[in-house]
Amino acid sequence: MATQYEIIGASAKGIAASVEQGVVEGALAPGTALPPVRRLAERLSVSPGTVATAYKELRRRGIVVTHGRGGTVVAPTPAVASRRPPPVPERVRDLAGGHPDAAFLPALLPTARLSPGVRSHRAQPRLAGLEDLARAWYERDGVPAEHLTFAHGALDCVARLLSVELRPGDAVAMEDPGYHHLLDLVPALGLRTVPVAVDEEGIRPDALRAALRSGARALICSPRGQNPYGGWFSAGRRDALLGVLGEAASEVLVIEDDHVADVAGVPLHSLTTGGLARWAQVRTVSKHLGTDLRWGALACDRTTLARHDGRMVLTSGWVSHVLQETVARLVTDPETQGLVAAARSAYARRREALLAELSARGVAAHGASGMNVWVPV
């Protein structure tokens, strides 16, 4: 229970603001238990309903979570505070970040001019040359690319898709274990997460079926290079999952995050090829071209494209054309493509070597694709 920070307020808005301030200042750390509703109501001389309304608003905004009889606690990563990785001791290598090896990242190829000149960015948000390259990138792996757009990376894209498709309180089926930033993002949008167990072939059909029956309106998954378990969809697993999705009573938006498309080291068996009504696949270049290149491509159905771009026009408007030109030059540079091929082989060798060494020491780790190895602790 919070004993070092005193929550104040005479209204639901005031109480919520006081808790938020404590979280921002660090006085209410993640996991800190808030006072029970009735106890705080008595101390503040307000009705229990007022405190309950404040806590509900804080939950909606991803600042606190409620664990039934376990009470209300500050969220592991509150939406008003950013997560900072713990310091790494000397002589210890941090393997948790998921960053690419800098030795395989190309030197940036700057555009000819700092600004590409005057053009109507809203009328032409995507450079035609990069759009053609992105379409070929998807079609190489059999992903339908008739409807395609750009975003500022995978999380930016997923956040926009969920915000236009779902409403606070809706449920999203998510991999368990899953990518921690996505697990933080969904409750920050006021949505509920429904865990879906994974194995080395990705999400399990029985777990997906249970999530859909519980009311999940969207599914976020990785077809390969799953973070952190390292699984990837086999053709059989893909077909089984499509069968489960076909059983769903209501339309489900399926979002695939193929973030390691060029260095996963395994072929793609995508749900997007299964004739789904609502689907999207987002790809980024941060793992094979550079972590600071915040550019992503999105292939999707016609409705999803319209909703995504409609919201984007009202916010950032477009992805920087300078950034687009930089990406286009890199993906057409032969030397860069050689580095990407070397990275793909090296990551596979390193993953297999680590798994072998762990197994020799009696540690049953997992990892079948991409840059991740899951070690139970």
CSV table of C-alpha atoms in Angstrom, one decimal:
chain,number,residue,atom,x,y,z
A,1,MET,CA,0.0,0.0,0.0
A,2,ALA,CA,1.1,3.6,-0.7
A,3,THR,CA,2.5,5.0,2.5
A,4,GLN,CA,5.0,7.5,1.3
A,5,TYR,CA,2.7,9.5,-1.0
A,6,GLU,CA,-0.6,10.9,0.2
A,7,ILE,CA,-3.4,10.9,-2.3
A,8,ILE,CA,-5.6,14.0,-2.2
A,9,GLY,CA,-8.7,15.2,-4.0
A,10,ALA,CA,-12.3,16.1,-3.4
A,11,SER,CA,-13.6,14.8,-6.7
A,12,ALA,CA,-13.0,11.8,-9.0
A,13,LYS,CA,-11.0,14.1,-11.3
A,14,GLY,CA,-8.9,15.5,-8.5
A,15,ILE,CA,-8.2,12.0,-7.0
A,16,ALA,CA,-7.1,10.7,-10.4
A,17,ALA,CA,-4.9,13.7,-11.0
A,18,SER,CA,-3.2,13.2,-7.6
A,19,VAL,CA,-2.5,9.5,-8.3
A,20,GLU,CA,-1.2,10.5,-11.8
A,21,GLN,CA,1.1,13.1,-10.3
A,22,GLY,CA,2.5,10.5,-7.8
A,23,VAL,CA,3.2,8.2,-10.7
A,24,VAL,CA,4.9,10.9,-12.8
A,25,GLU,CA,7.1,12.0,-9.9
A,26,GLY,CA,8.1,8.4,-9.1
A,27,ALA,CA,6.5,8.5,-5.6
A,28,LEU,CA,4.1,5.7,-6.7
A,29,ALA,CA,6.3,3.2,-8.4
A,30,PRO,CA,5.0,0.4,-10.7
A,31,GLY,CA,3.4,-2.3,-8.6
A,32,THR,CA,2.5,0.0,-5.7
A,33,ALA,CA,-0.8,-0.9,-4.2
A,34,LEU,CA,-3.4,2.0,-3.9
A,35,PRO,CA,-5.7,2.2,-0.9
A,36,PRO,CA,-8.9,0.2,-1.0
A,37,VAL,CA,-11.8,2.2,-2.4
A,38,ARG,CA,-13.7,2.5,0.9
A,39,ARG,CA,-10.6,3.3,3.0
A,40,LEU,CA,-9.5,6.1,0.7
A,41,ALA,CA,-13.1,7.4,0.5
A,42,GLU,CA,-13.3,7.6,4.3
A,43,ARG,CA,-9.9,9.4,4.5
A,44,LEU,CA,-10.9,12.0,1.9
A,45,SER,CA,-14.5,12.3,3.1
A,46,VAL,CA,-15.9,11.5,-0.3
A,47,SER,CA,-18.3,8.7,-1.4
A,48,PRO,CA,-16.9,5.3,-2.4
A,49,GLY,CA,-18.4,5.9,-5.8
A,50,THR,CA,-16.2,8.9,-6.3
A,51,VAL,CA,-13.0,6.9,-5.6
A,52,ALA,CA,-14.2,4.1,-7.8
A,53,THR,CA,-14.8,6.5,-10.6
A,54,ALA,CA,-11.3,7.9,-10.2
A,55,TYR,CA,-9.8,4.4,-10.2
A,56,LYS,CA,-11.8,3.5,-13.3
A,57,GLU,CA,-10.5,6.5,-15.2
A,58,LEU,CA,-6.9,5.6,-14.2
A,59,ARG,CA,-7.5,2.1,-15.4
A,60,ARG,CA,-8.9,3.3,-18.7
A,61,ARG,CA,-5.8,5.4,-19.3
A,62,GLY,CA,-3.4,2.6,-18.5
A,63,ILE,CA,-2.0,4.1,-15.3
A,64,VAL,CA,-3.2,1.4,-12.9
A,65,VAL,CA,-4.5,-2.1,-13.1
A,66,THR,CA,-6.9,-4.1,-10.9
A,67,HIS,CA,-6.2,-7.6,-9.8
A,68,GLY,CA,-9.6,-8.5,-8.3
A,69,ARG,CA,-9.2,-9.2,-4.6
A,70,GLY,CA,-5.6,-8.2,-5.1
A,71,GLY,CA,-6.7,-4.6,-5.3
A,72,THR,CA,-5.6,-1.8,-7.6
A,73,VAL,CA,-1.9,-1.2,-8.2
A,74,VAL,CA,0.2,1.1,-10.4
A,75,ALA,CA,0.7,-0.5,-13.8
A,76,PRO,CA,4.0,-2.2,-14.6
A,77,THR,CA,4.6,0.5,-17.2
A,78,PRO,CA,2.2,3.4,-16.6
A,79,ALA,CA,1.1,5.3,-19.7
A,80,VAL,CA,2.5,8.5,-18.1
A,81,ALA,CA,6.0,7.2,-17.5
A,82,SER,CA,8.5,5.6,-19.8
A,83,ARG,CA,10.3,2.4,-19.1
A,84,ARG,CA,14.0,2.6,-18.6
A,85,PRO,CA,16.2,-0.5,-18.9
A,86,PRO,CA,18.1,-1.4,-15.8
A,87,PRO,CA,21.8,-0.5,-15.7
A,88,VAL,CA,24.1,-3.3,-17.0
A,89,PRO,CA,27.0,-4.2,-14.7
A,90,GLU,CA,30.6,-4.0,-16.0
A,91,ARG,CA,31.8,-7.0,-18.0
A,92,VAL,CA,28.2,-8.1,-18.6
A,93,ARG,CA,26.7,-8.1,-22.1
A,94,ASP,CA,23.0,-7.1,-22.3
A,95,LEU,CA,21.2,-9.7,-24.5
A,96,ALA,CA,17.7,-8.5,-23.6
A,97,GLY,CA,17.4,-5.4,-25.9
A,98,GLY,CA,17.0,-7.3,-29.2
A,99,HIS,CA,19.3,-4.9,-31.0
A,100,PRO,CA,21.0,-5.8,-34.3
A,101,ASP,CA,24.7,-6.2,-34.5
A,102,ALA,CA,26.1,-2.9,-35.6
A,103,ALA,CA,28.7,-4.7,-37.8
A,104,PHE,CA,25.9,-5.7,-40.1
A,105,LEU,CA,24.2,-2.3,-40.4
A,106,PRO,CA,25.0,-0.2,-43.4
A,107,ALA,CA,26.4,3.4,-43.3
A,108,LEU,CA,23.5,5.7,-44.1
A,109,LEU,CA,23.3,7.0,-47.6
A,110,PRO,CA,22.2,10.6,-47.4
A,111,THR,CA,19.8,12.1,-49.8
A,112,ALA,CA,21.1,14.5,-52.5
A,113,ARG,CA,19.5,17.4,-50.7
A,114,LEU,CA,18.4,17.9,-47.1
A,115,SER,CA,15.0,18.7,-48.3
A,116,PRO,CA,13.5,17.2,-51.5
A,117,GLY,CA,12.0,20.5,-52.4
A,118,VAL,CA,8.5,21.8,-52.5
A,119,ARG,CA,5.8,19.2,-53.1
A,120,SER,CA,2.4,18.4,-51.8
A,121,HIS,CA,3.2,15.9,-49.1
A,122,ARG,CA,-0.5,15.3,-48.2
A,123,ALA,CA,-1.4,14.8,-51.8
A,124,GLN,CA,1.6,12.4,-52.4
A,125,PRO,CA,2.4,11.0,-48.9
A,126,ARG,CA,4.4,8.1,-50.3
A,127,LEU,CA,7.3,8.3,-52.8
A,128,ALA,CA,6.3,6.2,-55.8
A,129,GLY,CA,9.7,4.5,-56.0
A,130,LEU,CA,9.6,3.3,-52.4
A,131,GLU,CA,6.0,2.3,-52.7
A,132,ASP,CA,7.0,0.0,-55.7
A,133,LEU,CA,9.9,-1.4,-53.7
A,134,ALA,CA,7.7,-2.1,-50.6
A,135,ARG,CA,5.1,-3.8,-52.8
A,136,ALA,CA,7.8,-6.1,-54.3
A,137,TRP,CA,9.1,-6.7,-50.8
A,138,TYR,CA,5.7,-8.1,-49.7
A,139,GLU,CA,5.0,-10.0,-53.0
A,140,ARG,CA,8.3,-11.7,-52.7
A,141,ASP,CA,6.8,-13.6,-49.7
A,142,GLY,CA,3.3,-14.0,-51.1
A,143,VAL,CA,1.7,-11.3,-49.1
A,144,PRO,CA,-1.1,-9.5,-51.0
A,145,ALA,CA,0.1,-5.9,-51.5
A,146,GLU,CA,-2.7,-4.2,-53.6
A,147,HIS,CA,-3.4,-1.9,-50.6
A,148,LEU,CA,-0.2,-0.5,-49.1
A,149,THR,CA,0.8,2.5,-47.0
A,150,PHE,CA,3.7,3.7,-44.7
A,151,ALA,CA,4.0,4.4,-41.0
A,152,HIS,CA,6.6,5.5,-38.4
A,153,GLY,CA,7.5,2.0,-37.3
A,154,ALA,CA,5.6,-1.0,-36.0
A,155,LEU,CA,4.3,0.3,-32.7
A,156,ASP,CA,3.1,3.5,-34.3
A,157,CYS,CA,1.3,1.5,-36.9
A,158,VAL,CA,-0.3,-1.0,-34.4
A,159,ALA,CA,-1.4,1.8,-32.1
A,160,ARG,CA,-3.1,3.6,-34.9
A,161,LEU,CA,-4.8,0.4,-36.1
A,162,LEU,CA,-6.1,-0.5,-32.7
A,163,SER,CA,-7.3,3.1,-31.9
A,164,VAL,CA,-9.5,3.3,-35.0
A,165,GLU,CA,-10.8,-0.2,-34.8
A,166,LEU,CA,-11.5,-0.8,-31.1
A,167,ARG,CA,-13.1,1.0,-28.2
A,168,PRO,CA,-11.9,1.2,-24.6
A,169,GLY,CA,-12.6,-2.1,-22.9
A,170,ASP,CA,-12.4,-4.2,-26.0
A,171,ALA,CA,-10.2,-7.3,-25.9
A,172,VAL,CA,-7.0,-8.0,-27.9
A,173,ALA,CA,-5.5,-11.5,-28.2
A,174,MET,CA,-1.8,-11.3,-27.7
A,175,GLU,CA,1.1,-13.7,-27.6
A,176,ASP,CA,2.2,-15.1,-24.2
A,177,PRO,CA,5.1,-14.6,-23.7
A,178,GLY,CA,5.0,-11.5,-25.9
A,179,TYR,CA,6.8,-8.3,-26.8
A,180,HIS,CA,6.8,-6.1,-23.7
A,181,HIS,CA,6.3,-2.8,-25.6
A,182,LEU,CA,3.1,-4.2,-27.2
A,183,LEU,CA,2.0,-5.6,-23.8
A,184,ASP,CA,2.4,-2.0,-22.4
A,185,LEU,CA,0.7,-0.3,-25.4
A,186,VAL,CA,-2.6,-2.2,-25.4
A,187,PRO,CA,-3.7,-1.3,-21.8
A,188,ALA,CA,-2.4,2.2,-22.4
A,189,LEU,CA,-5.0,2.5,-25.2
A,190,GLY,CA,-7.7,1.4,-22.7
A,191,LEU,CA,-7.9,-2.1,-24.1
A,192,ARG,CA,-7.8,-5.5,-22.4
A,193,THR,CA,-5.2,-8.2,-23.2
A,194,VAL,CA,-6.2,-11.8,-23.6
A,195,PRO,CA,-3.0,-14.0,-23.5
A,196,VAL,CA,-2.5,-16.6,-26.2
A,197,ALA,CA,0.1,-19.3,-25.4
A,198,VAL,CA,2.9,-19.8,-28.0
A,199,ASP,CA,5.4,-22.5,-28.8
A,200,GLU,CA,8.1,-22.9,-31.4
A,201,GLU,CA,5.5,-22.8,-34.2
A,202,GLY,CA,4.0,-19.5,-32.9
A,203,ILE,CA,0.6,-19.1,-31.3
A,204,ARG,CA,-1.3,-22.3,-30.4
A,205,PRO,CA,-4.6,-23.0,-32.1
A,206,ASP,CA,-6.3,-24.1,-28.9
A,207,ALA,CA,-5.2,-20.9,-27.1
A,208,LEU,CA,-6.4,-18.7,-30.0
A,209,ARG,CA,-9.8,-20.5,-30.0
A,210,ALA,CA,-10.2,-19.8,-26.3
A,211,ALA,CA,-9.2,-16.1,-26.7
A,212,LEU,CA,-11.7,-15.6,-29.6
A,213,ARG,CA,-14.5,-17.3,-27.5
A,214,SER,CA,-13.7,-14.8,-24.7
A,215,GLY,CA,-14.5,-12.0,-27.0
A,216,ALA,CA,-11.2,-10.8,-28.5
A,217,ARG,CA,-11.8,-8.4,-31.4
A,218,ALA,CA,-8.3,-8.3,-32.7
A,219,LEU,CA,-5.2,-10.5,-32.8
A,220,ILE,CA,-1.6,-9.4,-32.8
A,221,CYS,CA,1.0,-12.0,-33.7
A,222,SER,CA,4.4,-12.6,-35.3
A,223,PRO,CA,4.5,-15.1,-38.2
A,224,ARG,CA,8.3,-15.6,-37.6
A,225,GLY,CA,11.0,-14.3,-35.3
A,226,GLN,CA,8.5,-14.1,-32.5
A,227,ASN,CA,9.7,-11.9,-29.7
A,228,PRO,CA,10.7,-13.3,-27.2
A,229,TYR,CA,10.1,-17.0,-27.8
A,230,GLY,CA,11.6,-17.2,-31.3
A,231,GLY,CA,8.8,-19.2,-32.9
A,232,TRP,CA,7.6,-19.2,-36.5
A,233,PHE,CA,4.5,-20.4,-38.3
A,234,SER,CA,4.9,-23.6,-40.1
A,235,ALA,CA,2.6,-24.1,-43.1
A,236,GLY,CA,0.5,-26.6,-41.0
A,237,ARG,CA,0.3,-24.2,-38.1
A,238,ARG,CA,-0.8,-21.3,-40.4
A,239,ASP,CA,-3.6,-23.5,-41.8
A,240,ALA,CA,-4.7,-24.6,-38.4
A,241,LEU,CA,-4.9,-20.9,-37.2
A,242,LEU,CA,-6.8,-19.9,-40.3
A,243,GLY,CA,-9.3,-22.7,-39.5
A,244,VAL,CA,-9.8,-21.3,-35.9
A,245,LEU,CA,-10.2,-17.8,-37.3
A,246,GLY,CA,-12.8,-19.1,-39.7
A,247,GLU,CA,-14.8,-20.4,-36.8
A,248,ALA,CA,-15.0,-17.0,-35.1
A,249,ALA,CA,-18.6,-15.7,-34.8
A,250,SER,CA,-17.6,-12.1,-35.4
A,251,GLU,CA,-15.0,-10.4,-37.6
A,252,VAL,CA,-11.6,-10.2,-36.1
A,253,LEU,CA,-8.8,-7.9,-37.2
A,254,VAL,CA,-5.6,-9.9,-37.6
A,255,ILE,CA,-2.4,-7.8,-37.3
A,256,GLU,CA,0.9,-9.6,-38.2
A,257,ASP,CA,4.2,-8.0,-37.1
A,258,ASP,CA,6.9,-9.3,-39.4
A,259,HIS,CA,9.6,-7.1,-38.0
A,260,VAL,CA,12.5,-9.3,-38.9
A,261,ALA,CA,11.4,-10.2,-42.4
A,262,ASP,CA,14.9,-10.0,-43.9
A,263,VAL,CA,16.9,-11.6,-41.1
A,264,ALA,CA,14.5,-14.2,-39.7
A,265,GLY,CA,16.3,-17.0,-41.5
A,266,VAL,CA,13.1,-18.9,-42.3
A,267,PRO,CA,10.3,-18.7,-44.9
A,268,LEU,CA,7.1,-16.9,-44.3
A,269,HIS,CA,3.8,-18.7,-43.8
A,270,SER,CA,1.4,-15.8,-43.3
A,271,LEU,CA,-2.2,-15.6,-42.2
A,272,THR,CA,-2.7,-12.8,-44.7
A,273,THR,CA,-2.7,-15.3,-47.5
A,274,GLY,CA,-5.8,-17.1,-46.1
A,275,GLY,CA,-8.5,-14.8,-47.5
A,276,LEU,CA,-9.2,-13.0,-44.2
A,277,ALA,CA,-11.7,-10.2,-44.3
A,278,ARG,CA,-9.8,-7.9,-42.0
A,279,TRP,CA,-6.0,-8.2,-41.9
A,280,ALA,CA,-2.8,-6.2,-41.8
A,281,GLN,CA,0.9,-7.0,-41.9
A,282,VAL,CA,3.5,-4.4,-40.8
A,283,ARG,CA,7.2,-4.6,-41.6
A,284,THR,CA,10.0,-2.4,-40.5
A,285,VAL,CA,13.7,-1.9,-41.4
A,286,SER,CA,15.1,-1.3,-37.9
A,287,LYS,CA,16.5,-4.8,-37.5
A,288,HIS,CA,18.4,-4.9,-40.7
A,289,LEU,CA,19.0,-1.3,-41.9
A,290,GLY,CA,19.3,0.7,-38.7
A,291,THR,CA,17.5,1.1,-35.4
A,292,ASP,CA,17.0,4.8,-36.0
A,293,LEU,CA,15.2,4.4,-39.3
A,294,ARG,CA,11.7,4.8,-38.0
A,295,TRP,CA,9.9,3.7,-41.2
A,296,GLY,CA,7.5,0.8,-41.7
A,297,ALA,CA,5.3,-0.5,-44.5
A,298,LEU,CA,1.8,-1.7,-44.0
A,299,ALA,CA,-0.1,-4.1,-46.4
A,300,CYS,CA,-3.7,-4.6,-45.5
A,301,ASP,CA,-7.3,-4.9,-46.7
A,302,ARG,CA,-9.0,-1.9,-48.3
A,303,THR,CA,-11.0,-0.9,-45.2
A,304,THR,CA,-8.0,-1.1,-42.8
A,305,LEU,CA,-6.0,1.1,-45.3
A,306,ALA,CA,-8.7,3.7,-45.4
A,307,ARG,CA,-9.1,3.9,-41.6
A,308,HIS,CA,-5.3,3.9,-41.0
A,309,ASP,CA,-4.6,6.7,-43.5
A,310,GLY,CA,-7.6,8.7,-42.5
A,311,ARG,CA,-6.3,8.9,-38.9
A,312,MET,CA,-2.8,9.5,-40.1
A,313,VAL,CA,-3.9,12.5,-42.1
A,314,LEU,CA,-5.3,14.1,-39.0
A,315,THR,CA,-2.1,13.5,-36.9
A,316,SER,CA,1.4,13.3,-38.4
A,317,GLY,CA,0.1,13.5,-42.0
A,318,TRP,CA,2.8,11.6,-43.7
A,319,VAL,CA,6.2,9.9,-43.2
A,320,SER,CA,9.2,12.2,-43.9
A,321,HIS,CA,10.1,12.1,-47.6
A,322,VAL,CA,13.7,12.5,-46.6
A,323,LEU,CA,13.4,9.3,-44.6
A,324,GLN,CA,11.6,7.6,-47.4
A,325,GLU,CA,14.4,8.5,-49.8
A,326,THR,CA,17.1,7.2,-47.4
A,327,VAL,CA,15.3,3.9,-47.1
A,328,ALA,CA,14.8,3.6,-50.8
A,329,ARG,CA,18.5,4.2,-51.5
A,330,LEU,CA,19.5,1.6,-48.9
A,331,VAL,CA,17.3,-1.2,-50.1
A,332,THR,CA,18.6,-0.7,-53.7
A,333,ASP,CA,22.2,-0.6,-52.7
A,334,PRO,CA,24.1,-3.8,-53.5
A,335,GLU,CA,26.6,-3.5,-50.7
A,336,THR,CA,23.8,-3.0,-48.2
A,337,GLN,CA,22.0,-6.1,-49.4
A,338,GLY,CA,25.2,-8.1,-49.0
A,339,LEU,CA,25.3,-7.0,-45.4
A,340,VAL,CA,21.7,-8.0,-44.8
A,341,ALA,CA,22.4,-11.5,-46.3
A,342,ALA,CA,25.5,-11.8,-44.0
A,343,ALA,CA,23.4,-10.8,-41.0
A,344,ARG,CA,20.7,-13.3,-41.8
A,345,SER,CA,23.3,-16.2,-41.8
A,346,ALA,CA,25.2,-14.9,-38.8
A,347,TYR,CA,22.1,-14.5,-36.6
A,348,ALA,CA,21.0,-18.1,-37.4
A,349,ARG,CA,24.5,-19.5,-36.6
A,350,ARG,CA,24.7,-17.6,-33.3
A,351,ARG,CA,21.2,-18.6,-32.3
A,352,GLU,CA,21.9,-22.3,-32.9
A,353,ALA,CA,25.2,-22.1,-31.2
A,354,LEU,CA,23.7,-20.5,-28.1
A,355,LEU,CA,20.9,-23.1,-28.0
A,356,ALA,CA,23.5,-25.9,-28.3
A,357,GLU,CA,25.7,-24.5,-25.5
A,358,LEU,CA,22.7,-24.0,-23.2
A,359,SER,CA,21.5,-27.5,-23.9
A,360,ALA,CA,24.9,-28.9,-23.1
A,361,ARG,CA,24.5,-27.3,-19.7
A,362,GLY,CA,21.1,-28.7,-19.1
A,363,VAL,CA,19.2,-25.5,-19.9
A,364,ALA,CA,16.1,-26.1,-22.2
A,365,ALA,CA,16.0,-22.8,-24.2
A,366,HIS,CA,13.9,-22.1,-27.2
A,367,GLY,CA,14.4,-20.2,-30.5
A,368,ALA,CA,13.6,-21.3,-34.0
A,369,SER,CA,13.9,-18.1,-36.0
A,370,GLY,CA,15.0,-14.4,-35.9
A,371,MET,CA,17.1,-12.9,-33.2
A,372,ASN,CA,15.5,-14.3,-30.0
A,373,VAL,CA,16.3,-17.1,-27.7
A,374,TRP,CA,13.9,-17.7,-24.8
A,375,VAL,CA,15.6,-19.0,-21.6
A,376,PRO,CA,13.2,-19.9,-18.8
A,377,VAL,CA,14.4,-18.6,-15.4
